[in-house]
Amino acid sequence: MKKLTYLFIFFINISFVFAQNKTLMFVGTYTDGKPDKGIYVYELNPSNGYLKLIFNTENIVNPSFLTLSPDGKFLYACTETKLPQHGNISAFAINSANGSLKFINKQSANGENPVYVSVHKNNKFVVSGNYGEGNVTVLTKNGDGSLNPFVQSIRFSGTSVNKERQEKPHVHSANFSPKNDFLYLPDLGTDKIRTFRFDEKQAKPLIEVNELTINTDAGGGPRHMAFHPNQKFAYSIEEMSGNIVGYAYKNGELSKIQSIISNQKKADIYSSADIHISPDGKFLYASNRVENTISMFKIAKNGVLTLLGHESTYGETPRNFNLDPTGNFVIVANQSSNNIVVFRRNIKTGLLSKLSDDTKVLHPSCLQFKTY
């Protein structure tokens, strides 16, 4: 009888813990260069995909890209972006009980228009990829989440074939390898994926490895990357060619295995944007601006992609999208039409079906999730 009682109490406690879990969605936006609400926090209902607004910041300028620390305690934002001055990386403490954010401090990204921020798994380094200045900057962080001034900043040189878009380097993201021992910088301006070894024991951790840097097809404009959960493959989406390029990955080396168009139709101008892989590693998704679609691909065991189809984003300019931690939902931020669209994802087929497009946010530009 005692064993049954203990089991009953155990399951009640487990049920209580799961009942307390909540999934928060953090939304970064463009504020037209003026102080505004900036960052919004929603709670995602895991049964129906409903989004409930629970918090927003005040007096933040263009918090256009967000990322969370590996421990989920802090949020970091690229702020003061798309302005004729150096942007910043801003730090916020997350109250996991009510979803509120508390501003901690900010430090210079040492470059114009920081477009991507990543946090090393050791929770000590924060990396900013700066589009306008074509450089990468490394800052350190403290235990309380606050940022220190940058400890390393590397500026690049070079051009590529498109004289208007590729007149100089434009670093568009900063992606850690699965083990966080390498950093990859897709450079739209020079058609390269710049590769660095990341030595977390060094005060200046970035060590360029020229022999591992990838020269991509001319005029492609590499933008974002996604690593497969099995750590054997990586995928880069090219903004200007509209292609997704698949790579085999081993010990820091990327070896091209495929290039496949992400867009639904051939066009004179492509503007592909974001890329993500489902938690089970079976499907890949990408967003395509101009034609406003999400492309859906099946991933074979050898890493090769097969196109499943395209889904409308029910809005304009899907700059960013993401999968929730369960993989049950794909949520899209349509920057120009000021709406966020929720899709349910069929985990067996990989296909999407729209649930709602009535979440209105001014110029949404980034979505990040965390379950507490």
mmCIF file with all atom_site columns, C-alpha atoms in Angstrom, residues 53-147:
data_model
loop_
_atom_site.group_PDB
_atom_site.id
_atom_site.type_symbol
_atom_site.label_atom_id
_atom_site.label_alt_id
_atom_site.label_comp_id
_atom_site.label_asym_id
_atom_site.label_entity_id
_atom_site.label_seq_id
_atom_site.pdbx_PDB_ins_code
_atom_site.Cartn_x
_atom_site.Cartn_y
_atom_site.Cartn_z
_atom_site.occupancy
_atom_site.B_iso_or_equiv
_atom_site.pdbx_formal_charge
_atom_site.auth_seq_id
_atom_site.auth_comp_id
_atom_site.auth_asym_id
_atom_site.auth_atom_id
_atom_site.pdbx_PDB_model_num
ATOM 1  C CA . LEU A 1 53  ? 1.315  38.678 -24.903 1.00 0.00 ? 53  LEU A CA 1
ATOM 2  C CA . ILE A 1 54  ? 2.704  38.855 -21.373 1.00 0.00 ? 54  ILE A CA 1
ATOM 3  C CA . PHE A 1 55  ? 5.400  41.557 -21.511 1.00 0.00 ? 55  PHE A CA 1
ATOM 4  C CA . ASN A 1 56  ? 7.124  44.175 -23.614 1.00 0.00 ? 56  ASN A CA 1
ATOM 5  C CA . THR A 1 57  ? 10.148 46.365 -23.060 1.00 0.00 ? 57  THR A CA 1
ATOM 6  C CA . GLU A 1 58  ? 10.167 50.154 -23.364 1.00 0.00 ? 58  GLU A CA 1
ATOM 7  C CA . ASN A 1 59  ? 12.545 52.662 -24.962 1.00 0.00 ? 59  ASN A CA 1
ATOM 8  C CA . ILE A 1 60  ? 14.572 50.162 -26.985 1.00 0.00 ? 60  ILE A CA 1
ATOM 9  C CA . VAL A 1 61  ? 15.908 51.050 -30.446 1.00 0.00 ? 61  VAL A CA 1
ATOM 10 C CA . ASN A 1 62  ? 15.824 48.427 -33.229 1.00 0.00 ? 62  ASN A CA 1
ATOM 11 C CA . PRO A 1 63  ? 16.374 45.202 -31.225 1.00 0.00 ? 63  PRO A CA 1
ATOM 12 C CA . SER A 1 64  ? 16.425 43.337 -34.511 1.00 0.00 ? 64  SER A CA 1
ATOM 13 C CA . PHE A 1 65  ? 18.097 40.049 -33.544 1.00 0.00 ? 65  PHE A CA 1
ATOM 14 C CA . LEU A 1 66  ? 17.878 38.120 -30.272 1.00 0.00 ? 66  LEU A CA 1
ATOM 15 C CA . THR A 1 67  ? 19.506 35.110 -28.672 1.00 0.00 ? 67  THR A CA 1
ATOM 16 C CA . LEU A 1 68  ? 19.330 33.446 -25.262 1.00 0.00 ? 68  LEU A CA 1
ATOM 17 C CA . SER A 1 69  ? 22.199 32.334 -23.063 1.00 0.00 ? 69  SER A CA 1
ATOM 18 C CA . PRO A 1 70  ? 22.585 28.531 -22.920 1.00 0.00 ? 70  PRO A CA 1
ATOM 19 C CA . ASP A 1 71  ? 21.287 28.486 -19.337 1.00 0.00 ? 71  ASP A CA 1
ATOM 20 C CA . GLY A 1 72  ? 18.161 30.411 -20.385 1.00 0.00 ? 72  GLY A CA 1
ATOM 21 C CA . LYS A 1 73  ? 18.670 33.133 -17.783 1.00 0.00 ? 73  LYS A CA 1
ATOM 22 C CA . PHE A 1 74  ? 19.587 36.018 -20.071 1.00 0.00 ? 74  PHE A CA 1
ATOM 23 C CA . LEU A 1 75  ? 18.538 37.502 -23.410 1.00 0.00 ? 75  LEU A CA 1
ATOM 24 C CA . TYR A 1 76  ? 20.954 39.346 -25.675 1.00 0.00 ? 76  TYR A CA 1
ATOM 25 C CA . ALA A 1 77  ? 19.829 41.694 -28.432 1.00 0.00 ? 77  ALA A CA 1
ATOM 26 C CA . CYS A 1 78  ? 21.454 43.514 -31.325 1.00 0.00 ? 78  CYS A CA 1
ATOM 27 C CA . THR A 1 79  ? 20.274 47.088 -30.704 1.00 0.00 ? 79  THR A CA 1
ATOM 28 C CA . GLU A 1 80  ? 20.725 50.437 -32.416 1.00 0.00 ? 80  GLU A CA 1
ATOM 29 C CA . THR A 1 81  ? 20.911 48.493 -35.682 1.00 0.00 ? 81  THR A CA 1
ATOM 30 C CA . LYS A 1 82  ? 20.558 49.931 -39.205 1.00 0.00 ? 82  LYS A CA 1
ATOM 31 C CA . LEU A 1 83  ? 21.781 53.341 -38.025 1.00 0.00 ? 83  LEU A CA 1
ATOM 32 C CA . PRO A 1 84  ? 24.781 55.401 -39.233 1.00 0.00 ? 84  PRO A CA 1
ATOM 33 C CA . GLN A 1 85  ? 26.704 54.627 -36.034 1.00 0.00 ? 85  GLN A CA 1
ATOM 34 C CA . HIS A 1 86  ? 28.094 51.643 -34.172 1.00 0.00 ? 86  HIS A CA 1
ATOM 35 C CA . GLY A 1 87  ? 25.375 49.412 -32.808 1.00 0.00 ? 87  GLY A CA 1
ATOM 36 C CA . ASN A 1 88  ? 25.284 47.691 -29.432 1.00 0.00 ? 88  ASN A CA 1
ATOM 37 C CA . ILE A 1 89  ? 24.660 44.353 -27.797 1.00 0.00 ? 89  ILE A CA 1
ATOM 38 C CA . SER A 1 90  ? 22.128 44.748 -24.974 1.00 0.00 ? 90  SER A CA 1
ATOM 39 C CA . ALA A 1 91  ? 21.695 42.327 -22.076 1.00 0.00 ? 91  ALA A CA 1
ATOM 40 C CA . PHE A 1 92  ? 18.447 41.488 -20.271 1.00 0.00 ? 92  PHE A CA 1
ATOM 41 C CA . ALA A 1 93  ? 17.670 39.244 -17.305 1.00 0.00 ? 93  ALA A CA 1
ATOM 42 C CA . ILE A 1 94  ? 14.694 36.920 -17.853 1.00 0.00 ? 94  ILE A CA 1
ATOM 43 C CA . ASN A 1 95  ? 12.192 36.391 -15.057 1.00 0.00 ? 95  ASN A CA 1
ATOM 44 C CA . SER A 1 96  ? 11.168 32.820 -15.843 1.00 0.00 ? 96  SER A CA 1
ATOM 45 C CA . ALA A 1 97  ? 8.186  33.031 -13.462 1.00 0.00 ? 97  ALA A CA 1
ATOM 46 C CA . ASN A 1 98  ? 6.349  35.840 -15.269 1.00 0.00 ? 98  ASN A CA 1
ATOM 47 C CA . GLY A 1 99  ? 8.324  36.252 -18.522 1.00 0.00 ? 99  GLY A CA 1
ATOM 48 C CA . SER A 1 100 ? 9.391  39.821 -17.863 1.00 0.00 ? 100 SER A CA 1
ATOM 49 C CA . LEU A 1 101 ? 12.736 41.251 -18.970 1.00 0.00 ? 101 LEU A CA 1
ATOM 50 C CA . LYS A 1 102 ? 14.992 43.529 -16.951 1.00 0.00 ? 102 LYS A CA 1
ATOM 51 C CA . PHE A 1 103 ? 17.601 45.594 -18.773 1.00 0.00 ? 103 PHE A CA 1
ATOM 52 C CA . ILE A 1 104 ? 21.092 44.980 -17.400 1.00 0.00 ? 104 ILE A CA 1
ATOM 53 C CA . ASN A 1 105 ? 23.509 46.927 -19.613 1.00 0.00 ? 105 ASN A CA 1
ATOM 54 C CA . LYS A 1 106 ? 24.805 47.257 -23.143 1.00 0.00 ? 106 LYS A CA 1
ATOM 55 C CA . GLN A 1 107 ? 28.189 47.404 -24.822 1.00 0.00 ? 107 GLN A CA 1
ATOM 56 C CA . SER A 1 108 ? 29.363 48.500 -28.252 1.00 0.00 ? 108 SER A CA 1
ATOM 57 C CA . ALA A 1 109 ? 29.451 45.872 -30.981 1.00 0.00 ? 109 ALA A CA 1
ATOM 58 C CA . ASN A 1 110 ? 32.297 47.917 -32.506 1.00 0.00 ? 110 ASN A CA 1
ATOM 59 C CA . GLY A 1 111 ? 30.571 47.907 -35.860 1.00 0.00 ? 111 GLY A CA 1
ATOM 60 C CA . GLU A 1 112 ? 27.605 49.296 -37.757 1.00 0.00 ? 112 GLU A CA 1
ATOM 61 C CA . ASN A 1 113 ? 24.411 47.269 -37.978 1.00 0.00 ? 113 ASN A CA 1
ATOM 62 C CA . PRO A 1 114 ? 25.045 44.209 -35.800 1.00 0.00 ? 114 PRO A CA 1
ATOM 63 C CA . VAL A 1 115 ? 22.724 41.588 -37.287 1.00 0.00 ? 115 VAL A CA 1
ATOM 64 C CA . TYR A 1 116 ? 23.501 38.425 -35.316 1.00 0.00 ? 116 TYR A CA 1
ATOM 65 C CA . VAL A 1 117 ? 24.543 37.611 -31.758 1.00 0.00 ? 117 VAL A CA 1
ATOM 66 C CA . SER A 1 118 ? 25.597 34.217 -30.374 1.00 0.00 ? 118 SER A CA 1
ATOM 67 C CA . VAL A 1 119 ? 26.568 33.040 -26.885 1.00 0.00 ? 119 VAL A CA 1
ATOM 68 C CA . HIS A 1 120 ? 29.241 30.404 -26.320 1.00 0.00 ? 120 HIS A CA 1
ATOM 69 C CA . LYS A 1 121 ? 28.144 27.329 -24.369 1.00 0.00 ? 121 LYS A CA 1
ATOM 70 C CA . ASN A 1 122 ? 30.492 28.235 -21.485 1.00 0.00 ? 122 ASN A CA 1
ATOM 71 C CA . ASN A 1 123 ? 28.349 31.352 -20.876 1.00 0.00 ? 123 ASN A CA 1
ATOM 72 C CA . LYS A 1 124 ? 31.444 33.565 -20.871 1.00 0.00 ? 124 LYS A CA 1
ATOM 73 C CA . PHE A 1 125 ? 31.665 34.844 -24.456 1.00 0.00 ? 125 PHE A CA 1
ATOM 74 C CA . VAL A 1 126 ? 29.188 36.728 -26.658 1.00 0.00 ? 126 VAL A CA 1
ATOM 75 C CA . VAL A 1 127 ? 29.882 37.151 -30.381 1.00 0.00 ? 127 VAL A CA 1
ATOM 76 C CA . SER A 1 128 ? 28.437 39.834 -32.655 1.00 0.00 ? 128 SER A CA 1
ATOM 77 C CA . GLY A 1 129 ? 28.388 39.637 -36.453 1.00 0.00 ? 129 GLY A CA 1
ATOM 78 C CA . ASN A 1 130 ? 28.249 43.177 -37.870 1.00 0.00 ? 130 ASN A CA 1
ATOM 79 C CA . TYR A 1 131 ? 26.822 43.579 -41.371 1.00 0.00 ? 131 TYR A CA 1
ATOM 80 C CA . GLY A 1 132 ? 27.537 47.256 -41.993 1.00 0.00 ? 132 GLY A CA 1
ATOM 81 C CA . GLU A 1 133 ? 31.184 47.236 -41.001 1.00 0.00 ? 133 GLU A CA 1
ATOM 82 C CA . GLY A 1 134 ? 31.908 43.699 -42.158 1.00 0.00 ? 134 GLY A CA 1
ATOM 83 C CA . ASN A 1 135 ? 33.504 42.583 -38.901 1.00 0.00 ? 135 ASN A CA 1
ATOM 84 C CA . VAL A 1 136 ? 33.107 40.201 -35.978 1.00 0.00 ? 136 VAL A CA 1
ATOM 85 C CA . THR A 1 137 ? 33.374 41.247 -32.326 1.00 0.00 ? 137 THR A CA 1
ATOM 86 C CA . VAL A 1 138 ? 33.813 39.170 -29.177 1.00 0.00 ? 138 VAL A CA 1
ATOM 87 C CA . LEU A 1 139 ? 32.609 40.420 -25.791 1.00 0.00 ? 139 LEU A CA 1
ATOM 88 C CA . THR A 1 140 ? 32.787 38.717 -22.413 1.00 0.00 ? 140 THR A CA 1
ATOM 89 C CA . LYS A 1 141 ? 29.902 38.334 -19.988 1.00 0.00 ? 141 LYS A CA 1
ATOM 90 C CA . ASN A 1 142 ? 29.685 38.063 -16.224 1.00 0.00 ? 142 ASN A CA 1
ATOM 91 C CA . GLY A 1 143 ? 27.747 35.664 -14.026 1.00 0.00 ? 143 GLY A CA 1
ATOM 92 C CA . ASP A 1 144 ? 24.980 38.221 -13.565 1.00 0.00 ? 144 ASP A CA 1
ATOM 93 C CA . GLY A 1 145 ? 24.539 38.445 -17.341 1.00 0.00 ? 145 GLY A CA 1
ATOM 94 C CA . SER A 1 146 ? 26.136 41.862 -17.728 1.00 0.00 ? 146 SER A CA 1
ATOM 95 C CA . LEU A 1 147 ? 28.481 42.498 -20.644 1.00 0.00 ? 147 LEU A CA 1
#
